[in-house]
C-alpha positions as a printed NumPy array, in Angstrom:
array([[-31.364, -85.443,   5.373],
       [-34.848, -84.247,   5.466],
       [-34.7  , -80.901,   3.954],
       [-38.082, -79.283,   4.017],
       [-38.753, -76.428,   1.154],
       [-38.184, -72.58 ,   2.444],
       [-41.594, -70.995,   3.346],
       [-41.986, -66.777,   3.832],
       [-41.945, -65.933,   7.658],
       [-45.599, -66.22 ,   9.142],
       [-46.64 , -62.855,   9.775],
       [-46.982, -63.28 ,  13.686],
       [-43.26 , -64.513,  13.575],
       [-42.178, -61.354,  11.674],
       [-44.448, -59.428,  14.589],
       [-42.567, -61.492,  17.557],
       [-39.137, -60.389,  16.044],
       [-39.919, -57.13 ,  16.218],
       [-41.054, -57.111,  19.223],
       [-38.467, -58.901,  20.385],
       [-36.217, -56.442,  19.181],
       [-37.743, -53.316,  20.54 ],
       [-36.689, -54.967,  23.75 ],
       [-33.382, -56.019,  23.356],
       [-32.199, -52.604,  22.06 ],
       [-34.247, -51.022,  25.187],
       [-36.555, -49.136,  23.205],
       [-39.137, -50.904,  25.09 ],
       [-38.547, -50.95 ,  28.202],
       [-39.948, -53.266,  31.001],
       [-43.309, -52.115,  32.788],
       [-43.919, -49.912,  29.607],
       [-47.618, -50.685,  28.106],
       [-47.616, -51.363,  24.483],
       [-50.251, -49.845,  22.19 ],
       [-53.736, -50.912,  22.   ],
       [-54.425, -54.056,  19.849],
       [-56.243, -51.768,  17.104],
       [-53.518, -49.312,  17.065],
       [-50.606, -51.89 ,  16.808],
       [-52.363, -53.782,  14.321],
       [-52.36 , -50.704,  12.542],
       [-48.801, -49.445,  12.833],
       [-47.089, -52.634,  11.844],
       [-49.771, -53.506,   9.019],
       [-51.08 , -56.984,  10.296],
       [-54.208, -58.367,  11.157],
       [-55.619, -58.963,  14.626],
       [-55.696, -62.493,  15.062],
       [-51.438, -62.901,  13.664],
       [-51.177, -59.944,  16.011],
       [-52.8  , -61.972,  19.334],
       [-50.932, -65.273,  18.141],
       [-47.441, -63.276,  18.572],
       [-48.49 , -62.049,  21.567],
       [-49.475, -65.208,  22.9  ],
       [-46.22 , -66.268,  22.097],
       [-44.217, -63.814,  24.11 ],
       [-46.598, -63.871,  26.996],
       [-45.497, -67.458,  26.887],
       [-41.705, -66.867,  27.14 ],
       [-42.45 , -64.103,  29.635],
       [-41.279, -60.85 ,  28.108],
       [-45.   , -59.551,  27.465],
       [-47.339, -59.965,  30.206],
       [-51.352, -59.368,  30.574],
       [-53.347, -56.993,  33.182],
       [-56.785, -56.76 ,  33.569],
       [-58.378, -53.884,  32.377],
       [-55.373, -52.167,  31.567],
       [-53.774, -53.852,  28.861],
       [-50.168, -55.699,  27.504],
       [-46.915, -54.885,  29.151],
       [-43.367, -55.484,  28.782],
       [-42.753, -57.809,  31.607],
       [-41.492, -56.41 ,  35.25 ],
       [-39.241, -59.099,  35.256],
       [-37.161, -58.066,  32.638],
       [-35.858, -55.465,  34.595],
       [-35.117, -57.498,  37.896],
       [-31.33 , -58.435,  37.413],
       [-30.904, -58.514,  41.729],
       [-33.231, -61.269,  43.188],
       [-34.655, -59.189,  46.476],
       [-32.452, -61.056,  48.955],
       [-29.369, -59.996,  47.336],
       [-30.466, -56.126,  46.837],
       [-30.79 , -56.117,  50.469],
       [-27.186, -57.124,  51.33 ],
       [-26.323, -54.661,  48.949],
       [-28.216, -52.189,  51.059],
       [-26.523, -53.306,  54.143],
       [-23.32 , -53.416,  53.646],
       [-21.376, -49.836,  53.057],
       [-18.486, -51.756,  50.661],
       [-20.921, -52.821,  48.37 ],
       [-21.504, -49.077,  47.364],
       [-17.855, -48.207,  46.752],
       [-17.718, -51.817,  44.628],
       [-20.761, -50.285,  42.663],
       [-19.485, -47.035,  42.218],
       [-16.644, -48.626,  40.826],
       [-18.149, -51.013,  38.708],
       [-20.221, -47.541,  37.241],
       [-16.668, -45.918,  36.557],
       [-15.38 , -48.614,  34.415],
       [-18.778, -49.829,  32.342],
       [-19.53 , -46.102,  32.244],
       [-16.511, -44.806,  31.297],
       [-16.325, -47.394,  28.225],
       [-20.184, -46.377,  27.136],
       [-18.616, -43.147,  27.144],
       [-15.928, -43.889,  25.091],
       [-18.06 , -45.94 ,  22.533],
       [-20.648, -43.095,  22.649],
       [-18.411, -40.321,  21.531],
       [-17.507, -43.168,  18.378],
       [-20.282, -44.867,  17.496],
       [-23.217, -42.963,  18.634],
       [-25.424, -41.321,  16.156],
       [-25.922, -37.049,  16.027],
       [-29.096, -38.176,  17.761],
       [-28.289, -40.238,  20.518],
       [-25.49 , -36.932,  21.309],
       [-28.288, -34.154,  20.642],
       [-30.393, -37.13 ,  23.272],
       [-27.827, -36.568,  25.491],
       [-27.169, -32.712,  25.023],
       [-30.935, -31.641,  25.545],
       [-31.042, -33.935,  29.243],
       [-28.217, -31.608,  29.865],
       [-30.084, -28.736,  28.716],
       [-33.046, -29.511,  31.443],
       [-30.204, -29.959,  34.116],
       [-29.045, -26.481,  34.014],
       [-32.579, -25.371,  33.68 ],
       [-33.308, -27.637,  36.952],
       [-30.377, -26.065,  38.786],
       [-31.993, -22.937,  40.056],
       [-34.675, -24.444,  41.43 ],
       [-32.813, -26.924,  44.038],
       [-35.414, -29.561,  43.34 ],
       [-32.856, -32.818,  44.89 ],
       [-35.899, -34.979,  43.351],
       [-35.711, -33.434,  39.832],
       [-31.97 , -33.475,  39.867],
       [-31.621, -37.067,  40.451],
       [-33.943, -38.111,  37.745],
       [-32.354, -35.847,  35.235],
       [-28.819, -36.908,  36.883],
       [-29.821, -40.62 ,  35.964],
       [-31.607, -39.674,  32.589],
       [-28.733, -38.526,  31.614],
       [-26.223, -41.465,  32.218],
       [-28.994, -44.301,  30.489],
       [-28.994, -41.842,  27.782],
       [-25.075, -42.186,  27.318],
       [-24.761, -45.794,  27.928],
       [-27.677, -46.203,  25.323],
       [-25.827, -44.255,  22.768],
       [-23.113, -46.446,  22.993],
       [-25.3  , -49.488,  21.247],
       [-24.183, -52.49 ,  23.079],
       [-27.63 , -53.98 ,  24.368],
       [-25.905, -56.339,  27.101],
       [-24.474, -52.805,  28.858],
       [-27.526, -51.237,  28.445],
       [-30.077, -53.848,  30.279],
       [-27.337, -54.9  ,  32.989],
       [-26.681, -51.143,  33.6  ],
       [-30.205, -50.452,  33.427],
       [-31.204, -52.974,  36.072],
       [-28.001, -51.423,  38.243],
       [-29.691, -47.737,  38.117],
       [-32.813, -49.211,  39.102],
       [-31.845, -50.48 ,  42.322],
       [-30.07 , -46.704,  42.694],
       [-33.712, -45.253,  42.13 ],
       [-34.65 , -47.49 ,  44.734],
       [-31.89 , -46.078,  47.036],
       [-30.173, -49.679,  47.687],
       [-26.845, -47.594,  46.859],
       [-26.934, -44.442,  48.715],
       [-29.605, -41.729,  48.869],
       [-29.207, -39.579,  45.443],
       [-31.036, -36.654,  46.911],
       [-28.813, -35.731,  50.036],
       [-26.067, -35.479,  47.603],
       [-27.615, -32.9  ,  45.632],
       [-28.423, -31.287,  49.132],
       [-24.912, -29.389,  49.348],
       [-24.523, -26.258,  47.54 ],
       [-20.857, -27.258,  46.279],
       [-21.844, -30.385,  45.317],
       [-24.607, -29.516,  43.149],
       [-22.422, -27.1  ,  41.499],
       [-19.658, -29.306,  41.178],
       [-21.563, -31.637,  39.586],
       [-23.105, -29.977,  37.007],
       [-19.574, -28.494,  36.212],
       [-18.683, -32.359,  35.855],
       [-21.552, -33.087,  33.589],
       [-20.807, -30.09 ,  31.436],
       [-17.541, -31.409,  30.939],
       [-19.188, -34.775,  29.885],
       [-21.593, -33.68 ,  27.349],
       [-18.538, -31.222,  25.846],
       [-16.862, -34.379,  25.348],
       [-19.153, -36.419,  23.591],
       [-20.243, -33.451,  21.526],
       [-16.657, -32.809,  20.246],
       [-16.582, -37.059,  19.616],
       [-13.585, -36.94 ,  21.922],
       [-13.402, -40.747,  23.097],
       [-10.671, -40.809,  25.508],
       [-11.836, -37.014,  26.782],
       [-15.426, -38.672,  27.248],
       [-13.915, -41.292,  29.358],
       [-11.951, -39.176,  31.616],
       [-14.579, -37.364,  32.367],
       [-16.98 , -40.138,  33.426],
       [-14.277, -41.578,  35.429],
       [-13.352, -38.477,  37.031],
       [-16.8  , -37.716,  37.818],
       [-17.554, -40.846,  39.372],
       [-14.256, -40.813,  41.327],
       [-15.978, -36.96 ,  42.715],
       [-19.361, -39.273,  43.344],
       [-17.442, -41.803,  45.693],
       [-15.247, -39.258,  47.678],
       [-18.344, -37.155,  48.544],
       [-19.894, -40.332,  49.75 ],
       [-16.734, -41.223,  51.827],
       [-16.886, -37.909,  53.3  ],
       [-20.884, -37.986,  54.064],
       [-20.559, -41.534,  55.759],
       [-17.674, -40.035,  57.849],
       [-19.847, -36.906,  58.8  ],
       [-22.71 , -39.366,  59.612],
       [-20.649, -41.259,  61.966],
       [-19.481, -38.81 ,  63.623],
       [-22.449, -37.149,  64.27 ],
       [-24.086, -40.628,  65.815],
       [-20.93 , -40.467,  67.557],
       [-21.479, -37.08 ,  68.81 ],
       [-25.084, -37.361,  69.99 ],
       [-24.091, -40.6  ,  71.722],
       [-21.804, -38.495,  74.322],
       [-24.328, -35.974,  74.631],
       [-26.924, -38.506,  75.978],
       [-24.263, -40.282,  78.262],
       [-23.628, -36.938,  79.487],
       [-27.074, -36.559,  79.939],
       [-27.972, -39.326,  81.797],
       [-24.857, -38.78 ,  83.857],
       [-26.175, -35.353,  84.88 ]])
């Protein structure tokens, strides 16, 4: 067989690698702008033109992409599990949310799980100071503030549990929540009991992970999300009958 002697790694290879894995472990994320070409060239200690070839390369296999005037990106796409069509059924259809929400419960509750083993003191002091900000946040009944911290907060423990395939597929799943294909985050946080209650629930959470309690960690996630899907059930069922409600008033109405 044609064996061919073993040459050193160009040094745009070594570059695309890197790259490469920056993305895969999340660290870059998609839509995130990388550093200027000086300062990258800089920070990983190659020239510019090995620099532009590895960047050529992953424009090419679409997980960098170009913009005019503003600079490189990690590509949009990579963060686009749900073709459109499909994240509008999902919007559409009310057992689609109780199929997420349990899909969240059982992925989550194993992050958990292999969070409280195999994350690092960082990714749990990570996790501890997003808790931090949502106490601070509570006072102020900001619903918009919540729900980013609310999310923050469960990325953070499903990247501490260091499986990349989790951590993009649940990644892409919280996107389309932030998009409110699942239910409307804010209203929840409307309710006085609910906001308390969940805070109680992430307490318990972050207690959990801190003491590297595995099984504690888990039951906690699940029981939380288990909270998350009753208070839904219970919105919906207010909803309806409050369409229900204002229907009979305007038959009445138009009676009188």
């Amino acid at each position: 067989m044609p064996f061919q002697p073993v040459q050193s790694e160009k040094l745009s290879q070594s570059v695309v690698r890197q790259i490469e894995q920056l993305i895969l472990r999340g660290i870059l994320r998609p839509g995130e702008r990388l550093p200027s070409e000086r300062d990258l060239s800089e920070k990983m200690g190659v020239s510019r033109p090995s620099l532009r070839e590895a960047v050529a390369e992953l424009q090419t296999r679409g997980l960098l992409e170009s913009r005019a005037g503003a600079g490189i990106f990690v590509s949009d796409a990579l963060g686009s599990t749900f073709p459109p069509a499909l994240s509008r059924l999902f919007a559409t259809h009310d057992e689609a949310v109780f199929d997420y929400l349990d899909f969240r419960r059982d992925m989550e509750g194993l992050a958990g799980e292999r969070a409280a083993r195999l994350g690092s003191d960082t990714d749990l002091q990570v996790i501890n100071q997003i808790f931090l900000k949502m106490e601070a946040a509570h006072p102020k009944r900001n619903p918009a503030e919540e729900a980013a911290l609310d999310a923050e907060f469960h990325l953070a423990i499903v990247e501490a549990s260091h499986n990349v395939i989790m951590l993009h597929m649940m990644r892409s799943m919280f996107d389309l929540l932030r998009e409110g294909v699942f239910y409307n985050r804010k209203v929840m946080f409307k309710q006085r009991t609910t906001r308390s209650a969940l805070l109680d629930q992430h307490r318990a959470i972050n207690d959990a992970l801190l003491a590297r309690d595995p099984s504690a960690a888990r039951a906690a996630i699940e029981a939380h999300l288990d909270y998350v899907g009753a208070a839904l059930s219970d919105q919906q069922k207010a909803d309806h009958n409050e369409a229900v409600a204002r229907l009979r008033l305007q038959q009445e109405q138009t009676r009188g």
